[in-house]
Amino acid sequence: MDVQLLHYLYGFAGTSHYLDWAGIFLAEYSQYVWAVFLAAMLWIPHKKQLINRTMVVAGLAAALIARYLVKSVIVLLYARPRPFVVLPDVHPLIATPLSEHFQSFPS
């Protein structure tokens, strides 16, 4: 089923310059957009500023734990190659380091 979904979504690649640009932008730069947003949330004055800062810091801590701890454990337990490594007709839209070729899940 996941291969069928991949082929369905991959079928949109190259059909629209704007869609390709949006996908590449989100894949490569969305983390910076979120970082700027979270930083702004820390410094924007608000009536409940302490609660606001606490929520932002807690959310950031949870995201970092999920990214570096949980993902590392999942990759060790569930090693799966990326589709472009296994399927000859699938080519990546953005370059990935060789070390991540076998880290398909979680993406």
CSV table of N, CA and C in Angstrom, one decimal:
chain,number,residue,atom,x,y,z
A,1,MET,N,0.8,-1.2,0.0
A,1,MET,CA,0.0,0.0,0.0
A,1,MET,C,0.9,1.3,0.0
A,2,ASP,N,2.0,1.3,0.8
A,2,ASP,CA,2.8,2.4,0.8
A,2,ASP,C,3.5,2.7,-0.5
A,3,VAL,N,3.8,1.7,-1.3
A,3,VAL,CA,4.4,1.8,-2.6
A,3,VAL,C,3.4,2.5,-3.5
A,4,GLN,N,2.2,2.0,-3.4
A,4,GLN,CA,1.1,2.6,-4.3
A,4,GLN,C,0.9,4.1,-4.0
A,5,LEU,N,0.9,4.5,-2.7
A,5,LEU,CA,0.8,5.9,-2.3
A,5,LEU,C,2.0,6.7,-2.7
A,6,LEU,N,3.2,6.1,-2.6
A,6,LEU,CA,4.4,6.7,-3.1
A,6,LEU,C,4.3,7.0,-4.6
A,7,HIS,N,3.9,6.1,-5.4
A,7,HIS,CA,3.8,6.3,-6.8
A,7,HIS,C,2.7,7.3,-7.2
A,8,TYR,N,1.6,7.3,-6.4
A,8,TYR,CA,0.6,8.3,-6.6
A,8,TYR,C,1.1,9.7,-6.4
A,9,LEU,N,1.8,9.9,-5.2
A,9,LEU,CA,2.3,11.2,-4.9
A,9,LEU,C,3.5,11.6,-5.8
A,10,TYR,N,4.3,10.6,-6.1
A,10,TYR,CA,5.5,10.9,-7.0
A,10,TYR,C,5.0,11.3,-8.4
A,11,GLY,N,3.8,10.8,-8.8
A,11,GLY,CA,3.3,11.2,-10.1
A,11,GLY,C,3.1,12.7,-10.2
A,12,PHE,N,2.9,13.4,-9.1
A,12,PHE,CA,2.8,14.9,-9.2
A,12,PHE,C,4.1,15.6,-9.4
A,13,ALA,N,5.2,14.9,-9.2
A,13,ALA,CA,6.5,15.6,-9.3
A,13,ALA,C,6.8,15.9,-10.8
A,14,GLY,N,7.2,17.1,-11.0
A,14,GLY,CA,7.5,17.6,-12.3
A,14,GLY,C,6.3,18.1,-13.1
A,15,THR,N,5.1,18.0,-12.5
A,15,THR,CA,3.9,18.4,-13.3
A,15,THR,C,3.6,19.9,-13.0
A,16,SER,N,4.1,20.5,-11.9
A,16,SER,CA,3.8,21.9,-11.6
A,16,SER,C,5.1,22.4,-11.0
A,17,HIS,N,5.6,23.5,-11.6
A,17,HIS,CA,6.8,24.1,-11.0
A,17,HIS,C,6.5,24.6,-9.6
A,18,TYR,N,5.3,25.2,-9.4
A,18,TYR,CA,5.0,25.7,-8.0
A,18,TYR,C,4.8,24.6,-7.0
A,19,LEU,N,4.2,23.5,-7.4
A,19,LEU,CA,4.1,22.4,-6.5
A,19,LEU,C,5.4,21.8,-6.1
A,20,ASP,N,6.3,21.7,-7.1
A,20,ASP,CA,7.7,21.2,-6.8
A,20,ASP,C,8.4,22.1,-5.9
A,21,TRP,N,8.3,23.4,-6.1
A,21,TRP,CA,8.9,24.4,-5.3
A,21,TRP,C,8.4,24.4,-3.9
A,22,ALA,N,7.1,24.2,-3.7
A,22,ALA,CA,6.5,24.2,-2.4
A,22,ALA,C,7.0,22.9,-1.6
A,23,GLY,N,7.0,21.8,-2.3
A,23,GLY,CA,7.4,20.6,-1.6
A,23,GLY,C,8.9,20.6,-1.2
A,24,ILE,N,9.7,21.1,-2.1
A,24,ILE,CA,11.2,21.3,-1.8
A,24,ILE,C,11.4,22.3,-0.7
A,25,PHE,N,10.6,23.4,-0.7
A,25,PHE,CA,10.8,24.4,0.3
A,25,PHE,C,10.4,23.8,1.7
A,26,LEU,N,9.2,23.1,1.7
A,26,LEU,CA,8.8,22.5,3.0
A,26,LEU,C,9.8,21.5,3.5
A,27,ALA,N,10.3,20.7,2.6
A,27,ALA,CA,11.3,19.6,3.0
A,27,ALA,C,12.6,20.2,3.5
A,28,GLU,N,13.0,21.3,2.9
A,28,GLU,CA,14.4,21.8,3.3
A,28,GLU,C,14.3,22.9,4.3
A,29,TYR,N,13.3,23.8,4.3
A,29,TYR,CA,13.4,25.0,5.0
A,29,TYR,C,12.3,25.2,6.1
A,30,SER,N,11.3,24.3,6.2
A,30,SER,CA,10.2,24.5,7.1
A,30,SER,C,10.7,24.5,8.6
A,31,GLN,N,11.8,23.8,8.8
A,31,GLN,CA,12.3,23.8,10.2
A,31,GLN,C,12.8,25.1,10.6
A,32,TYR,N,13.3,25.9,9.7
A,32,TYR,CA,13.8,27.3,10.0
A,32,TYR,C,12.6,28.2,10.2
A,33,VAL,N,11.6,28.0,9.5
A,33,VAL,CA,10.3,28.8,9.7
A,33,VAL,C,9.8,28.5,11.0
A,34,TRP,N,9.7,27.3,11.5
A,34,TRP,CA,9.2,26.9,12.8
A,34,TRP,C,10.1,27.5,13.9
A,35,ALA,N,11.4,27.5,13.7
A,35,ALA,CA,12.3,28.0,14.7
A,35,ALA,C,12.1,29.5,14.9
A,36,VAL,N,11.9,30.3,13.8
A,36,VAL,CA,11.7,31.7,13.8
A,36,VAL,C,10.3,31.9,14.5
A,37,PHE,N,9.3,31.1,14.2
A,37,PHE,CA,8.0,31.3,14.8
A,37,PHE,C,8.1,31.0,16.3
A,38,LEU,N,8.8,30.0,16.8
A,38,LEU,CA,8.9,29.7,18.2
A,38,LEU,C,9.7,30.8,18.9
A,39,ALA,N,10.8,31.3,18.3
A,39,ALA,CA,11.6,32.4,18.9
A,39,ALA,C,10.7,33.6,19.0
A,40,ALA,N,9.9,33.9,18.0
A,40,ALA,CA,9.0,35.0,18.1
A,40,ALA,C,8.0,34.9,19.3
A,41,MET,N,7.5,33.6,19.4
A,41,MET,CA,6.5,33.4,20.5
A,41,MET,C,7.2,33.6,21.9
A,42,LEU,N,8.5,33.4,22.0
A,42,LEU,CA,9.2,33.6,23.3
A,42,LEU,C,9.3,35.1,23.6
A,43,TRP,N,9.4,35.9,22.6
A,43,TRP,CA,9.7,37.3,22.9
A,43,TRP,C,8.6,38.3,22.6
A,44,ILE,N,7.5,37.8,22.1
A,44,ILE,CA,6.3,38.7,21.8
A,44,ILE,C,5.6,38.9,23.2
A,45,PRO,N,5.5,40.2,23.6
A,45,PRO,CA,4.8,40.5,24.9
A,45,PRO,C,3.4,40.0,24.8
A,46,HIS,N,3.0,39.4,25.9
A,46,HIS,CA,1.6,38.9,26.0
A,46,HIS,C,1.2,39.0,27.5
A,47,LYS,N,-0.1,39.0,27.7
A,47,LYS,CA,-0.6,39.1,29.1
A,47,LYS,C,-0.1,37.9,29.9
A,48,LYS,N,-0.2,36.8,29.4
A,48,LYS,CA,0.3,35.6,30.1
A,48,LYS,C,1.6,35.1,29.6
A,49,GLN,N,2.6,36.0,29.7
A,49,GLN,CA,3.9,35.7,29.1
A,49,GLN,C,4.6,34.5,29.7
A,50,LEU,N,4.5,34.3,31.0
A,50,LEU,CA,5.2,33.2,31.6
A,50,LEU,C,4.6,31.9,31.1
A,51,ILE,N,3.3,31.8,31.0
A,51,ILE,CA,2.6,30.6,30.5
A,51,ILE,C,3.0,30.4,29.1
A,52,ASN,N,3.0,31.4,28.3
A,52,ASN,CA,3.4,31.3,26.9
A,52,ASN,C,4.8,30.8,26.7
A,53,ARG,N,5.7,31.3,27.5
A,53,ARG,CA,7.1,30.9,27.4
A,53,ARG,C,7.2,29.4,27.8
A,54,THR,N,6.5,29.1,28.9
A,54,THR,CA,6.6,27.7,29.4
A,54,THR,C,6.1,26.7,28.3
A,55,MET,N,5.0,27.1,27.6
A,55,MET,CA,4.4,26.2,26.6
A,55,MET,C,5.4,26.1,25.4
A,56,VAL,N,6.0,27.2,25.0
A,56,VAL,CA,7.0,27.1,23.9
A,56,VAL,C,8.2,26.3,24.3
A,57,VAL,N,8.7,26.5,25.4
A,57,VAL,CA,9.9,25.7,25.9
A,57,VAL,C,9.5,24.2,26.0
A,58,ALA,N,8.4,23.9,26.5
A,58,ALA,CA,7.9,22.5,26.7
A,58,ALA,C,7.7,21.9,25.3
A,59,GLY,N,7.1,22.6,24.4
A,59,GLY,CA,6.9,22.1,23.0
A,59,GLY,C,8.3,21.9,22.3
A,60,LEU,N,9.2,22.8,22.5
A,60,LEU,CA,10.5,22.7,21.9
A,60,LEU,C,11.3,21.5,22.4
A,61,ALA,N,11.2,21.3,23.8
A,61,ALA,CA,11.8,20.2,24.4
A,61,ALA,C,11.2,18.9,23.9
A,62,ALA,N,9.9,18.8,23.8
A,62,ALA,CA,9.3,17.6,23.3
A,62,ALA,C,9.7,17.3,21.8
A,63,ALA,N,9.8,18.3,21.0
A,63,ALA,CA,10.2,18.2,19.6
A,63,ALA,C,11.6,17.7,19.5
A,64,LEU,N,12.5,18.2,20.3
A,64,LEU,CA,13.9,17.8,20.3
A,64,LEU,C,14.1,16.4,20.8
A,65,ILE,N,13.3,16.0,21.8
A,65,ILE,CA,13.4,14.6,22.3
A,65,ILE,C,12.9,13.7,21.3
A,66,ALA,N,11.8,14.0,20.6
A,66,ALA,CA,11.2,13.2,19.6
A,66,ALA,C,12.2,13.0,18.4
A,67,ARG,N,12.8,14.1,18.0
A,67,ARG,CA,13.7,14.1,16.9
A,67,ARG,C,15.0,13.3,17.1
A,68,TYR,N,15.6,13.6,18.3
A,68,TYR,CA,16.9,13.0,18.5
A,68,TYR,C,16.9,11.7,19.3
A,69,LEU,N,15.9,11.5,20.1
A,69,LEU,CA,15.9,10.2,21.0
A,69,LEU,C,15.0,9.2,20.4
A,70,VAL,N,13.7,9.6,20.2
A,70,VAL,CA,12.7,8.6,19.7
A,70,VAL,C,13.0,8.2,18.3
A,71,LYS,N,13.4,9.1,17.4
A,71,LYS,CA,13.7,8.8,16.0
A,71,LYS,C,14.9,7.8,16.0
A,72,SER,N,15.9,8.0,16.8
A,72,SER,CA,17.1,7.2,16.8
A,72,SER,C,16.7,5.8,17.2
A,73,VAL,N,15.9,5.6,18.2
A,73,VAL,CA,15.4,4.3,18.6
A,73,VAL,C,14.6,3.6,17.5
A,74,ILE,N,13.7,4.3,16.9
A,74,ILE,CA,12.9,3.8,15.8
A,74,ILE,C,13.8,3.3,14.7
A,75,VAL,N,14.7,4.1,14.3
A,75,VAL,CA,15.6,3.8,13.2
A,75,VAL,C,16.4,2.5,13.5
A,76,LEU,N,16.8,2.3,14.7
A,76,LEU,CA,17.5,1.1,15.1
A,76,LEU,C,16.6,-0.1,15.1
A,77,LEU,N,15.4,0.0,15.5
A,77,LEU,CA,14.5,-1.1,15.5
A,77,LEU,C,13.8,-1.4,14.2
A,78,TYR,N,13.7,-0.4,13.4
A,78,TYR,CA,12.9,-0.5,12.1
A,78,TYR,C,13.7,0.1,11.0
A,79,ALA,N,14.8,-0.5,10.6
A,79,ALA,CA,15.6,0.0,9.5
A,79,ALA,C,14.9,-0.4,8.2
A,80,ARG,N,14.7,0.7,7.4
A,80,ARG,CA,14.0,0.5,6.1
A,80,ARG,C,14.6,1.5,5.1
A,81,PRO,N,15.0,1.0,3.9
A,81,PRO,CA,15.6,1.9,3.0
A,81,PRO,C,14.6,2.9,2.4
A,82,ARG,N,15.1,4.0,1.9
A,82,ARG,CA,14.2,5.0,1.3
A,82,ARG,C,13.8,4.5,-0.1
A,83,PRO,N,12.7,4.9,-0.6
A,83,PRO,CA,12.1,4.3,-1.8
A,83,PRO,C,13.1,4.5,-3.0
A,84,PHE,N,13.8,5.6,-3.1
A,84,PHE,CA,14.7,5.8,-4.3
A,84,PHE,C,15.9,4.9,-4.3
A,85,VAL,N,16.2,4.2,-3.1
A,85,VAL,CA,17.3,3.3,-3.0
A,85,VAL,C,16.8,1.9,-3.6
A,86,VAL,N,15.6,1.6,-3.4
A,86,VAL,CA,15.0,0.3,-3.7
A,86,VAL,C,14.3,0.3,-5.1
A,87,LEU,N,13.6,1.3,-5.4
A,87,LEU,CA,12.8,1.3,-6.6
A,87,LEU,C,13.5,2.1,-7.7
A,88,PRO,N,13.8,1.5,-8.8
A,88,PRO,CA,14.6,2.1,-9.8
A,88,PRO,C,13.9,3.3,-10.6
A,89,ASP,N,12.6,3.4,-10.5
A,89,ASP,CA,11.9,4.4,-11.2
A,89,ASP,C,11.6,5.6,-10.4
A,90,VAL,N,12.1,5.7,-9.1
A,90,VAL,CA,11.9,6.8,-8.2
A,90,VAL,C,13.2,7.5,-8.0
A,91,HIS,N,13.2,8.8,-8.2
A,91,HIS,CA,14.4,9.6,-8.0
A,91,HIS,C,14.1,10.7,-7.0
A,92,PRO,N,15.0,11.0,-6.1
A,92,PRO,CA,14.8,12.0,-5.1
A,92,PRO,C,14.7,13.4,-5.7
A,93,LEU,N,13.8,14.2,-5.1
A,93,LEU,CA,13.7,15.6,-5.6
A,93,LEU,C,14.8,16.5,-4.9
A,94,ILE,N,15.2,16.1,-3.7
A,94,ILE,CA,16.3,16.8,-3.0
A,94,ILE,C,17.4,15.8,-2.6
A,95,ALA,N,18.6,16.3,-2.5
A,95,ALA,CA,19.7,15.4,-2.1
A,95,ALA,C,19.6,15.1,-0.7
A,96,THR,N,19.9,13.8,-0.4
A,96,THR,CA,20.0,13.3,1.0
A,96,THR,C,21.4,12.7,1.3
A,97,PRO,N,21.9,12.9,2.5
A,97,PRO,CA,23.2,12.3,2.8
A,97,PRO,C,23.1,10.8,2.7
A,98,LEU,N,24.2,10.2,2.3
A,98,LEU,CA,24.3,8.7,2.2
A,98,LEU,C,23.9,8.0,3.5
A,99,SER,N,24.2,8.6,4.6
A,99,SER,CA,23.9,8.0,5.9
A,99,SER,C,22.4,7.9,6.2
A,100,GLU,N,21.6,8.7,5.4
A,100,GLU,CA,20.2,8.6,5.6
A,100,GLU,C,19.4,7.8,4.6
A,101,HIS,N,20.1,7.1,3.8
A,101,HIS,CA,19.5,6.3,2.7
A,101,HIS,C,18.7,5.1,3.3
A,102,PHE,N,19.0,4.7,4.5
A,102,PHE,CA,18.3,3.6,5.1
A,102,PHE,C,17.6,4.0,6.4
A,103,GLN,N,17.1,5.3,6.3
A,103,GLN,CA,16.3,5.8,7.4
A,103,GLN,C,14.9,6.3,6.9
A,104,SER,N,14.2,5.4,6.2
A,104,SER,CA,13.0,5.9,5.6
A,104,SER,C,11.9,6.2,6.6
A,105,PHE,N,11.9,5.5,7.7
A,105,PHE,CA,10.9,5.7,8.7
A,105,PHE,C,11.5,6.1,10.1
A,106,PRO,N,11.1,7.0,10.8
A,106,PRO,CA,10.2,8.1,10.4
A,106,PRO,C,10.8,9.1,9.5
A,107,SER,N,10.1,9.6,8.6
A,107,SER,CA,10.6,10.5,7.6
A,107,SER,C,10.7,11.9,8.1
